[in-house]
Coordinates of C-alpha atoms and ligand atoms in Angstrom, one line a residue:
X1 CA -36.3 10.4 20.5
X2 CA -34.2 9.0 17.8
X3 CA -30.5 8.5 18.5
X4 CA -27.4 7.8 17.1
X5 CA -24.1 6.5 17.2
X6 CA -21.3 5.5 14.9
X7 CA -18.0 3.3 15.6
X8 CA -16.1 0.4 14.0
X9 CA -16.5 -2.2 17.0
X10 CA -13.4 -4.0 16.0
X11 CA -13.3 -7.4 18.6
X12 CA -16.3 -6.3 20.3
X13 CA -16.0 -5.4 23.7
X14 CA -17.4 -4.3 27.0
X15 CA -16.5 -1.1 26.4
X16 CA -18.7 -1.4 23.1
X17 CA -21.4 -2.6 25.3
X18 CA -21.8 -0.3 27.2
X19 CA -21.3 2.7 25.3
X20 CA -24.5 1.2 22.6
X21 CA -26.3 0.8 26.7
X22 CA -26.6 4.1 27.4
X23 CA -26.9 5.2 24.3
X24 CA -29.9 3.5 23.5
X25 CA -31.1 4.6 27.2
X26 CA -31.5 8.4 25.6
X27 CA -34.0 7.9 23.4
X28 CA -36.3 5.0 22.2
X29 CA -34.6 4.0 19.1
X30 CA -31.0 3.7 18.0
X31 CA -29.2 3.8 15.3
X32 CA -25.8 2.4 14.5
X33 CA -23.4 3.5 11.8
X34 CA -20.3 1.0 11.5
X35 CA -17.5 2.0 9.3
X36 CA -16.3 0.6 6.0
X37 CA -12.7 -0.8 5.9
X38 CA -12.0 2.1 3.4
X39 CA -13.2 4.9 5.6
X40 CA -11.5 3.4 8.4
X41 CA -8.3 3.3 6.1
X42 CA -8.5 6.5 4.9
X43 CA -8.9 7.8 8.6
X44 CA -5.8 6.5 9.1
X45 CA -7.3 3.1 11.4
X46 CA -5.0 0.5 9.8
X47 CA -5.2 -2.1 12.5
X48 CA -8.9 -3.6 12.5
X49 CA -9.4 -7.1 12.5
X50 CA -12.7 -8.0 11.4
X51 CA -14.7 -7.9 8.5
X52 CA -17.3 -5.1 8.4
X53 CA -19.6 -8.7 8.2
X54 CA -18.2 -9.5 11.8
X55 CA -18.7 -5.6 13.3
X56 CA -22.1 -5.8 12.1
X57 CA -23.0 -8.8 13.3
X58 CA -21.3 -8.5 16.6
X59 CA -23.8 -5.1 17.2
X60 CA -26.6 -6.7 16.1
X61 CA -26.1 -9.6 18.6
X62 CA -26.2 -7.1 21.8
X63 CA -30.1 -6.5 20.7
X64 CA -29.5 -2.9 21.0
X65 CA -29.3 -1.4 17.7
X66 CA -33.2 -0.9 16.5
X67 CA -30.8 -0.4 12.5
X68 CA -27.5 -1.0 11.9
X69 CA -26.4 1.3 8.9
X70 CA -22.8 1.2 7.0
X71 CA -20.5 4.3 7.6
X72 CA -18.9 4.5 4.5
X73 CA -17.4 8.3 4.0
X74 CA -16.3 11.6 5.6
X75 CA -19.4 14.1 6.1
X76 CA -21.9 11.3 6.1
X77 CA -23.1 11.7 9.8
X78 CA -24.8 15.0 8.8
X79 CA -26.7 13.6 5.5
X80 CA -27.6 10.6 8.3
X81 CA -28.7 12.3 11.0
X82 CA -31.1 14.8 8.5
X83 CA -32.2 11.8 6.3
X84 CA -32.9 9.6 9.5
X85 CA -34.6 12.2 11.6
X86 CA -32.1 11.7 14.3
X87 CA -32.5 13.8 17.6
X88 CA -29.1 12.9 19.5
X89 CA -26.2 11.7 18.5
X90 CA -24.2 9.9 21.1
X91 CA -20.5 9.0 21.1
X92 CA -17.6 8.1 23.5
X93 CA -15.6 11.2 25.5
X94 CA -12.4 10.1 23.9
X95 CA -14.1 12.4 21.0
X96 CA -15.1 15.1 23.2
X97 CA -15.4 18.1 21.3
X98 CA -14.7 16.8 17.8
X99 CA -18.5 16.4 17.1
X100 CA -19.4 19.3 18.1
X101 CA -20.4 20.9 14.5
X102 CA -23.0 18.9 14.7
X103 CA -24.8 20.4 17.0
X104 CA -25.9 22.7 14.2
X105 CA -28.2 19.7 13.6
X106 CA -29.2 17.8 16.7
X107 CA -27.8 17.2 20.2
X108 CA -24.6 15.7 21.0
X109 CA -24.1 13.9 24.2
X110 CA -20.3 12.4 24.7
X111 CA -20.7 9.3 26.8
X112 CA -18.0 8.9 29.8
X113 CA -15.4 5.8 28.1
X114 CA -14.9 2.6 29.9
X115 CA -11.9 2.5 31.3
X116 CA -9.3 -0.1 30.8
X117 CA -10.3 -1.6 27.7
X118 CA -9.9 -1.0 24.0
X119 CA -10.1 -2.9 20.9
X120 CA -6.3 -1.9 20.4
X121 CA -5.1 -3.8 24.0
X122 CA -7.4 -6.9 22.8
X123 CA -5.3 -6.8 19.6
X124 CA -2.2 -6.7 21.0
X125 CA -2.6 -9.3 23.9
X126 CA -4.3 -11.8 21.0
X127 CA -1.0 -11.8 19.2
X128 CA 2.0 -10.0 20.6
X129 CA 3.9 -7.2 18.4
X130 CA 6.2 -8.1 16.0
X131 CA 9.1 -7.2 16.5
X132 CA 10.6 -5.7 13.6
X133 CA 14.3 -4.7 13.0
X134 CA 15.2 -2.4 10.6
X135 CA 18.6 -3.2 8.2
X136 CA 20.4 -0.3 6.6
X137 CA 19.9 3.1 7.8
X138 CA 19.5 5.7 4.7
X139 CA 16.5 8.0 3.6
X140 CA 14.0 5.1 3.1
X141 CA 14.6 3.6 6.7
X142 CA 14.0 6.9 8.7
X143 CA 10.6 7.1 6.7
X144 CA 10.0 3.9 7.4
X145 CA 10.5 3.8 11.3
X146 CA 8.8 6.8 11.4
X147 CA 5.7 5.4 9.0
X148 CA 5.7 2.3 11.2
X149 CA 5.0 3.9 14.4
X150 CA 1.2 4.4 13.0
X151 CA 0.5 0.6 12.6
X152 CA -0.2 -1.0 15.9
X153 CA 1.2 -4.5 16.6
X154 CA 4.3 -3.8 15.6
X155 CA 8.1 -2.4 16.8
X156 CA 11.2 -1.4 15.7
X157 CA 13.7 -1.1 18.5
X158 CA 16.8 -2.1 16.4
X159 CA 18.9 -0.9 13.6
X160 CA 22.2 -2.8 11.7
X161 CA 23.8 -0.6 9.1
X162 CA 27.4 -1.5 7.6
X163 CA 28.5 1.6 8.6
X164 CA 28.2 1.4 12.4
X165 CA 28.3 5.8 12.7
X166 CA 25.4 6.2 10.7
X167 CA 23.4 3.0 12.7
X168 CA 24.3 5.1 15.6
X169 CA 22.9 8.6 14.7
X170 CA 19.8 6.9 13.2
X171 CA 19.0 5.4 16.1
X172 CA 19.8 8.9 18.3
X173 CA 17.4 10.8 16.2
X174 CA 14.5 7.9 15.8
X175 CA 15.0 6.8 19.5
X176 CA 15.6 3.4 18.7
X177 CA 17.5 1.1 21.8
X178 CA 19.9 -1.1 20.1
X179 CA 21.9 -0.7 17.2
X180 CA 23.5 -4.1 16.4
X181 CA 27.3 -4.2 15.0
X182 CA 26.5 -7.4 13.0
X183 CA 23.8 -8.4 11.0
X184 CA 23.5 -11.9 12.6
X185 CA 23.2 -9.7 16.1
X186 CA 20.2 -8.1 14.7
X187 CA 18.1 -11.4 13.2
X188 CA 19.0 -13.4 16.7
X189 CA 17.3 -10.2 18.4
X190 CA 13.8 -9.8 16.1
X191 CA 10.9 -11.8 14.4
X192 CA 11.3 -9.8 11.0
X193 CA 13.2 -7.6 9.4
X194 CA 12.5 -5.0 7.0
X195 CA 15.6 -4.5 4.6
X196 CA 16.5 -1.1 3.0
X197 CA 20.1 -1.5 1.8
X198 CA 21.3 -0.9 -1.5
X199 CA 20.0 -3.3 -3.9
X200 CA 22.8 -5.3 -4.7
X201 CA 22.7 -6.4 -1.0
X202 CA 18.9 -6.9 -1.1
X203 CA 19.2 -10.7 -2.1
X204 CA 21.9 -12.0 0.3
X205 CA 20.4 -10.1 3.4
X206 CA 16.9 -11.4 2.6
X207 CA 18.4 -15.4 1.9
X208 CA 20.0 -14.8 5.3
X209 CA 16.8 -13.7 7.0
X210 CA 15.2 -16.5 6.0
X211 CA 17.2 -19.0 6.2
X212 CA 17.4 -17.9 10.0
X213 CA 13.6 -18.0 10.3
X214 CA 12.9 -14.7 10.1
X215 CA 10.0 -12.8 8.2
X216 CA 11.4 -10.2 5.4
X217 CA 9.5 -7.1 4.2
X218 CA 12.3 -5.8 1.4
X219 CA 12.6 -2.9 -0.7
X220 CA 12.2 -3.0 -4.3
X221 CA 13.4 -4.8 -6.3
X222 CA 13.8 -7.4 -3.9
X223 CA 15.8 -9.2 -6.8
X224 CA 17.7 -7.7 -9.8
X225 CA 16.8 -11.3 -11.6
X226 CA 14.4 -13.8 -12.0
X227 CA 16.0 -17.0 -10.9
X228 CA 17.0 -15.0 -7.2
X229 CA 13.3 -13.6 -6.9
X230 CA 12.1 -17.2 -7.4
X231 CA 14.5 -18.7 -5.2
X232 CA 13.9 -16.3 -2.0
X233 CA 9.9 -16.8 -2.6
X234 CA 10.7 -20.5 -2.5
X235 CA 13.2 -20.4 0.4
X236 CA 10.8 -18.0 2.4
X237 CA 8.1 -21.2 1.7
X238 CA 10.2 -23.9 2.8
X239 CA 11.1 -21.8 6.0
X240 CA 7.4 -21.1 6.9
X241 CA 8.2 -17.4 6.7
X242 CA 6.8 -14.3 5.3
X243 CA 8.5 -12.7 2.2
X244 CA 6.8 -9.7 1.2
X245 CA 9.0 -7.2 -1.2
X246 CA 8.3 -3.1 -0.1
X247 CA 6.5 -2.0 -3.3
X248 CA 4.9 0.8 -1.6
X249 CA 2.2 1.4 -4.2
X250 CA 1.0 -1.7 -4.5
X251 CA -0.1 -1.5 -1.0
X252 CA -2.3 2.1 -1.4
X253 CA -6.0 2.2 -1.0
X254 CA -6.1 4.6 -3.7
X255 CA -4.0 2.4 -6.4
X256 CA -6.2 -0.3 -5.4
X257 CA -9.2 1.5 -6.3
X258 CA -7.9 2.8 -9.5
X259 CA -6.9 -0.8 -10.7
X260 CA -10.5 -1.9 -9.4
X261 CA -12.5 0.9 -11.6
X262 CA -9.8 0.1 -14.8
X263 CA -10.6 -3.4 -14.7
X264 CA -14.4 -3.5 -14.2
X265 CA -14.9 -2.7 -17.6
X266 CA -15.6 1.1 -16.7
X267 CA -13.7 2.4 -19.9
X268 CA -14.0 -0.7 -21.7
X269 CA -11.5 -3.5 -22.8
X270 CA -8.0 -2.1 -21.6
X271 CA -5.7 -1.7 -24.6
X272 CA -3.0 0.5 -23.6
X273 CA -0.8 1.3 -20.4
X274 CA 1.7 4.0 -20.3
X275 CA 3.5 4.9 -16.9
X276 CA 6.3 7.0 -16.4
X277 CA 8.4 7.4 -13.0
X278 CA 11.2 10.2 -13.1
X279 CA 12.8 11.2 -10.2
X280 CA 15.9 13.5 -11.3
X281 CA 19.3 12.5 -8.9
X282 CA 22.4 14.9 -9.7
X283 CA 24.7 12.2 -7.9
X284 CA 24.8 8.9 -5.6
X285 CA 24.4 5.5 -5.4
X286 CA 21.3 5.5 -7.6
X287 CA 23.5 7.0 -10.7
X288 CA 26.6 4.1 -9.7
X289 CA 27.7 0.7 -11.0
X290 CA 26.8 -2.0 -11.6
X291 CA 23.0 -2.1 -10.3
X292 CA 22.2 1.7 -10.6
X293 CA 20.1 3.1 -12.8
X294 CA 16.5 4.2 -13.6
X295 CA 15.8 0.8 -14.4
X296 CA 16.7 -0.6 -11.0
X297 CA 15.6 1.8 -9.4
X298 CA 12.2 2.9 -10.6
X299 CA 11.0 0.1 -13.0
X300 CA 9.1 -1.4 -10.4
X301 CA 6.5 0.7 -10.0
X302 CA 5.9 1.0 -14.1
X303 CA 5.7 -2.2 -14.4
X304 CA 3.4 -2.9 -11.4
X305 CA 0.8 -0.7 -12.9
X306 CA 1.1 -2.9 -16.2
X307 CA 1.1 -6.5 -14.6
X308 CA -1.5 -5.5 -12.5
X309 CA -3.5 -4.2 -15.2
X310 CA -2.7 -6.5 -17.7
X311 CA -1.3 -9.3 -16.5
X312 CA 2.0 -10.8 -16.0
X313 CA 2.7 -12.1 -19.2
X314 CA 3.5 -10.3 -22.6
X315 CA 4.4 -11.9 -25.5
X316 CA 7.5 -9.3 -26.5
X317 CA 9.3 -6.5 -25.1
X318 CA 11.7 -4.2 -26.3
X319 CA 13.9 -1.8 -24.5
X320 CA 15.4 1.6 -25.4
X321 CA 18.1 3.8 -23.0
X322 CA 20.3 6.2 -23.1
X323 CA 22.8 5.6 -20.6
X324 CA 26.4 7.4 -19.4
X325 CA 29.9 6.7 -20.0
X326 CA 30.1 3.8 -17.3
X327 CA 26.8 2.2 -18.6
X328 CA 24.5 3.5 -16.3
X329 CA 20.8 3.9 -17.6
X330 CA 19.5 7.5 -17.0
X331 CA 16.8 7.2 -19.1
X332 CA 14.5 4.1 -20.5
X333 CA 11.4 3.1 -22.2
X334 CA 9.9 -0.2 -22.0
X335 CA 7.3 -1.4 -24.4
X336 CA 5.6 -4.4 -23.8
X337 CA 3.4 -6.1 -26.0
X338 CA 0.6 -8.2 -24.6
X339 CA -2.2 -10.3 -26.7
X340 CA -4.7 -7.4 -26.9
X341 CA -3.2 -4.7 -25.2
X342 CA 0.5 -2.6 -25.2
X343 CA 1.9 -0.6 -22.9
X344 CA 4.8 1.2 -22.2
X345 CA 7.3 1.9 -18.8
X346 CA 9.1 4.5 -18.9
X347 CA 11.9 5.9 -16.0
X348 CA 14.5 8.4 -15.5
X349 CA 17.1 9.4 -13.2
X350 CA 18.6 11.9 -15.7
X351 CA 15.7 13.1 -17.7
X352 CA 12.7 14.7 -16.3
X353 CA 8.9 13.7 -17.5
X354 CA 5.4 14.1 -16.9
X355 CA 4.8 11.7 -13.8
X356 CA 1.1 9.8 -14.8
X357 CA -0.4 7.0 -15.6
X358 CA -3.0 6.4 -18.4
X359 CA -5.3 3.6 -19.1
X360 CA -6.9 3.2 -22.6
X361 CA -9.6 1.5 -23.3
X362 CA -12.2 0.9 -25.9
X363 CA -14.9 3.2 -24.2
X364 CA -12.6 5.7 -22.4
X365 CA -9.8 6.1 -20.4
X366 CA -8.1 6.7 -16.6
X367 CA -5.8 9.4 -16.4
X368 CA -3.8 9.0 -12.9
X369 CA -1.7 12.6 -12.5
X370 CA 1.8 12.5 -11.0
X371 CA 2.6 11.3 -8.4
X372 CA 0.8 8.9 -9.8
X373 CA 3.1 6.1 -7.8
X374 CA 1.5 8.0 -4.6
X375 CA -2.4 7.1 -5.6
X376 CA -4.9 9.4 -4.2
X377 CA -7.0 10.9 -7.3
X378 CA -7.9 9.7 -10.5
X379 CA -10.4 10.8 -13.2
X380 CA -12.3 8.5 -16.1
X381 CA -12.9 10.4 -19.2
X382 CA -14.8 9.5 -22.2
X383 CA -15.9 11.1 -25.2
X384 CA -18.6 12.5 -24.1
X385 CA -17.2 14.5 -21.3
X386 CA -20.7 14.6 -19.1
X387 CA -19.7 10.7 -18.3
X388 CA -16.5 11.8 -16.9
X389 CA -15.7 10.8 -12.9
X390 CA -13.3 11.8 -10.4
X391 CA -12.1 9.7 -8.0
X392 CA -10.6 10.5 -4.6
X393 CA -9.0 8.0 -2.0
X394 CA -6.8 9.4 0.5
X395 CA -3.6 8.6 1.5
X396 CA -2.5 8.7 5.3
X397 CA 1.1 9.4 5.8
X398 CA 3.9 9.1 2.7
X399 CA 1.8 5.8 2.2
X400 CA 4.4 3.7 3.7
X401 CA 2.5 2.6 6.6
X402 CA 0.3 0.4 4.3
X403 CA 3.0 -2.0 3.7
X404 CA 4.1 -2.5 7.2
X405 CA 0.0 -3.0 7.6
X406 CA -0.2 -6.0 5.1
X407 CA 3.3 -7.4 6.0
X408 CA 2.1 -7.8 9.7
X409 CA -1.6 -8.7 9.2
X410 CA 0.3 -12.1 6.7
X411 CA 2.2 -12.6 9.8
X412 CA -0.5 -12.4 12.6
X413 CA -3.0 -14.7 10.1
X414 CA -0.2 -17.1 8.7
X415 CA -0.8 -16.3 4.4
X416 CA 2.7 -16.5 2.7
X417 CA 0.6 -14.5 -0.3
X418 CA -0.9 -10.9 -0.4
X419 CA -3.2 -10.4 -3.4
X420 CA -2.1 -7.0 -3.6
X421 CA 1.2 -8.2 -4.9
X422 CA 1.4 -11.7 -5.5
X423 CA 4.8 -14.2 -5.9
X424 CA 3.6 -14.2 -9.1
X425 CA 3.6 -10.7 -9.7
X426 CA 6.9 -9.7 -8.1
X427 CA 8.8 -12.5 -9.7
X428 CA 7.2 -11.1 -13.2
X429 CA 8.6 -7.5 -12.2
X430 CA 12.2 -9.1 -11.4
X431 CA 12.3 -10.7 -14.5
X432 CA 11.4 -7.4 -17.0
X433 CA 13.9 -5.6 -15.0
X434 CA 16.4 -8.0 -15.6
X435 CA 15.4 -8.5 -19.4
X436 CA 15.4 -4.8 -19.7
X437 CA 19.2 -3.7 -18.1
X438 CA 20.3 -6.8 -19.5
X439 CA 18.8 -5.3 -23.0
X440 CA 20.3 -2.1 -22.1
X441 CA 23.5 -3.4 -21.6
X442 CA 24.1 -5.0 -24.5
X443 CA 26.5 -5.3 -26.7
X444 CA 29.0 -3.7 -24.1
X445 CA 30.9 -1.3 -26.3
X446 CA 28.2 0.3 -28.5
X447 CA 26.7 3.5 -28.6
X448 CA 24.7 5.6 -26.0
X449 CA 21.5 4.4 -27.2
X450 CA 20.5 0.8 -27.2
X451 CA 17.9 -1.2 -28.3
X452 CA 17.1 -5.1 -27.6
X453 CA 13.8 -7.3 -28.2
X454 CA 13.3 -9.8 -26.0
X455 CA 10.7 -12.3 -26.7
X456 CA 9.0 -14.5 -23.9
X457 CA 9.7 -18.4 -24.7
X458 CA 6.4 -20.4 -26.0
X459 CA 4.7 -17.0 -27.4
X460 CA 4.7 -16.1 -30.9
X461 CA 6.5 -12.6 -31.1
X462 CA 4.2 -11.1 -33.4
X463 CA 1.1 -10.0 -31.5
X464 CA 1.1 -6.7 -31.5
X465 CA -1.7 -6.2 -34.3
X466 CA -3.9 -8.9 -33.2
X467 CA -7.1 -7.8 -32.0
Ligands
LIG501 N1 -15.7 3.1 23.5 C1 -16.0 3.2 24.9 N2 -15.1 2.6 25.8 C2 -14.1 1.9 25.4 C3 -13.8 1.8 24.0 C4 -14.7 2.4 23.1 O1 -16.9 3.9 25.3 N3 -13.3 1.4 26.3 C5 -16.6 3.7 22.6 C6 -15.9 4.8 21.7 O2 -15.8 6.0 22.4 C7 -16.9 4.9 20.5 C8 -17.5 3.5 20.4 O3 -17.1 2.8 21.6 O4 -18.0 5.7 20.8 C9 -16.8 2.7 19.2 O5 -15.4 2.8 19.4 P1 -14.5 2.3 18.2 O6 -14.9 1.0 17.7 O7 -13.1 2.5 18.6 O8 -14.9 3.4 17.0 P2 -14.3 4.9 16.9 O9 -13.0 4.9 16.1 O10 -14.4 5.6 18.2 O11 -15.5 5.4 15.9 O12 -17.4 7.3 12.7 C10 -16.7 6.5 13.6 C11 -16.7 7.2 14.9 O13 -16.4 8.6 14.6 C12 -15.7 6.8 15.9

């Protein structure tokens, strides 16, 4: 009899043991799927320490398995257990029930679960949770908290707002057990805090943070310059914290993928970016003096797209907005000019667009629909249409629970840098936003429309024709 099981045998354990013991016992040969990162991401397990590598080898160790075999997507068990032969397939009675459609094609036994131990109590007595206090509490927070609660390891028990009310009823309705008057009351209380004020506070709150030892996970744009994005990063270094700024989609499994497929040479040499982020706002502090505007507000994720397609520095860009009466941008294109490629940001608060992303390249293209910010499916198309591919990662959640992943997984292994948005990257983002509303404000009495070139110091300016 052939069997079967599947599991992600994070920190293995006894319970692991013994569950691939009596599996084996059914039949005389077993077979063990373990999962891929990505499938355990997309199924919402955010927490998992080890490398697939490590689960492997940590199954193959206990002599059990007679094959270990990857798990990589949804649906596979079926195409496994007809393509292996497999008789019975086995798994732990926290799933009882949940397998059951596949007893269309062979037996399934749930196995009692071992009691008092779990992968997820081994993670958290190997590190204890971060404790993680939340500053301001507007739209973005209650998300947040509530986005949080998914990602094991860490909680939020404590709220600051300026406005002491509104600390108050956000901690009522998220259940939270301390709201704290000051802001120093909260950083003497947690390890980190994750700051969702308005962004002219972003800089001082996160300095503060720091300079009180504290890790910071801050909402874009953690800076409104390049020269206060610089200094935080270096600040955060000299403290020994973690600085991390909230740029949700850099942090998505699905963005991820598309940047992975656009720069593997799938659709050719990339030659052209163009994102665009509208979000229309009839009133509020996004439309208000002096830091609102579409450029503040949604530029980041634009420009993220570019730098992380091509790189973080052009050699030109130019700016055009039309803004209101009291010089806030409600609409504004970026174009950016890089040695072989140009690409284009564009945001608005007043005016709505068509939400995608395209990548073009010298074989074909990406086409991300809107959201596009919010990553889950993406097609390559070429000329010949038969070569066309969809692509589909999903996205637990409103994706913010993939940032609070990263922010605590830097903390628990001690890296001041995540690849999926370095220093580098960020401080790049500041600086183009800063270049761009600093474009756009200039010269201060002038017409709606504005228009400014910026060039980037030791590049020629005139690159946009060489190929
Ligand atoms: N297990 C157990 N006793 C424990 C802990 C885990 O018997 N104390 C069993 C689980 O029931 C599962 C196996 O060990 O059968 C692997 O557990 P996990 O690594 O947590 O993997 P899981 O998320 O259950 O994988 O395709 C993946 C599977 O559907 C489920």
């Amino acid at each position: 009899m052939r069997v079967i099981t599947y599991g992600t045998f994070d920190l293995f354990h006894e319970g692991h043991r013994r569950l691939l013991e009596r599996a084996k016992a059914l039949g005389d040969h077993l077979t063990v799927g373990v999962t891929t990162q990505q499938y355990d991401d997309g199924r919402g397990k955010l927490n998992v320490r080890q490398s697939l590598m490590e689960r492997v080898r940590s199954v193959e160790a206990t002599g059990l398995a007679d094959e270990v075999i990857v798990e990589e997507y949804e649906g596979q068990k079926i195409h496994d257990i007809q393509r292996l032969g497999i008789d019975i397939f086995a798994i732990g009675s926290d799933w009882t029930g949940k397998f059951d459609y596949l007893r269309d094609y062979c037996e399934v036994v749930y196995l009692e679960r071992t009691r008092g131990i779990s992968s997820t109590r081994l993670r958290d007595e190997s590190q204890p949770s971060l404790n993680l206090g939340v500053v301001g509490a507007g739209r973005i927070a209650r998300r947040f908290v509530r986005e949080a609660r998914f990602v094991s390891g860490v909680n939020i028990d404590a709220v600051h707002s300026r406005t002491p009310g509104r600390a108050k009823d956000f901690a009522d309705e998220l259940e939270l057990g301390t709201v704290h008057d000051t802001y120093e009351g909260l950083l003497a209380a947690c390890d980190a805090v994750y700051i969702a004020t308005p962004h002219q506070y972003h800089y001082a709150q996160a300095r503060a943070a720091i300079d009180a030892g504290r890790h910071v996970l801050c909402e874009k744009p953690v800076a409104l310059t390049r020269a206060d994005a610089e200094e935080l990063y270096a600040r955060a270094d000299a403290a020994g914290v973690v600085l991390l700024e909230a740029l949700k989609t850099a942090f998505l499994p699905g963005f991820q993928r598309m940047i992975g497929v656009a720069r593997s040479g799938s659709i050719g040499d990339i030659r052209a970016v163009d994102a665009t982020f509208t979000k229309l706002v009839p009133s509020g502090r996004e439309l208000e003096g002096p830091d609102g505007g579409s450029l503040s507000e949604l530029a980041s994720y634009p420009l993220l797209a570019i730098i992380k397609l091509l790189g973080t520095q052009p050699d030109r860009m130019t700016t055009r907005s039309l803004r209101t009466q009291t010089g806030v941008d409600t609409f504004a294109r970026i174009d950016l000019d890089f040695p072989h490629a140009i690409a284009s940001a564009t945001t608005g608060l007043g005016v709505k667009s068509e939400g995608d992303l395209v990548v073009s390249g010298t074989r074909g293209y990406l086409y991300v629909p809107a959201p596009w910010w919010l990553t889950e499916y993406f097609e390559s198309r070429f000329e010949d249409p038969s070569h066309n591919r969809k692509f589909y990662v999903k996205m637990e959640g409103d994706g913010l629970r993939y940032e609070v992943a990263e922010f605590a997984s830097m903390i628990r292994l001690g890296t001041a840098e995540s690849y999926l948005l370095r220093r580098e990257e960020s401080v790049a983002i500041a600086d183009m936003i800063e270049r761009a509303r600093r474009g756009a404000e200039l010269p201060p009495d002038s017409a709606v429309m504005r228009t400014s070139t910026d060039s980037f110091p030791g590049r020629p300016g005139d690159t946009i024709h060489r190929i």
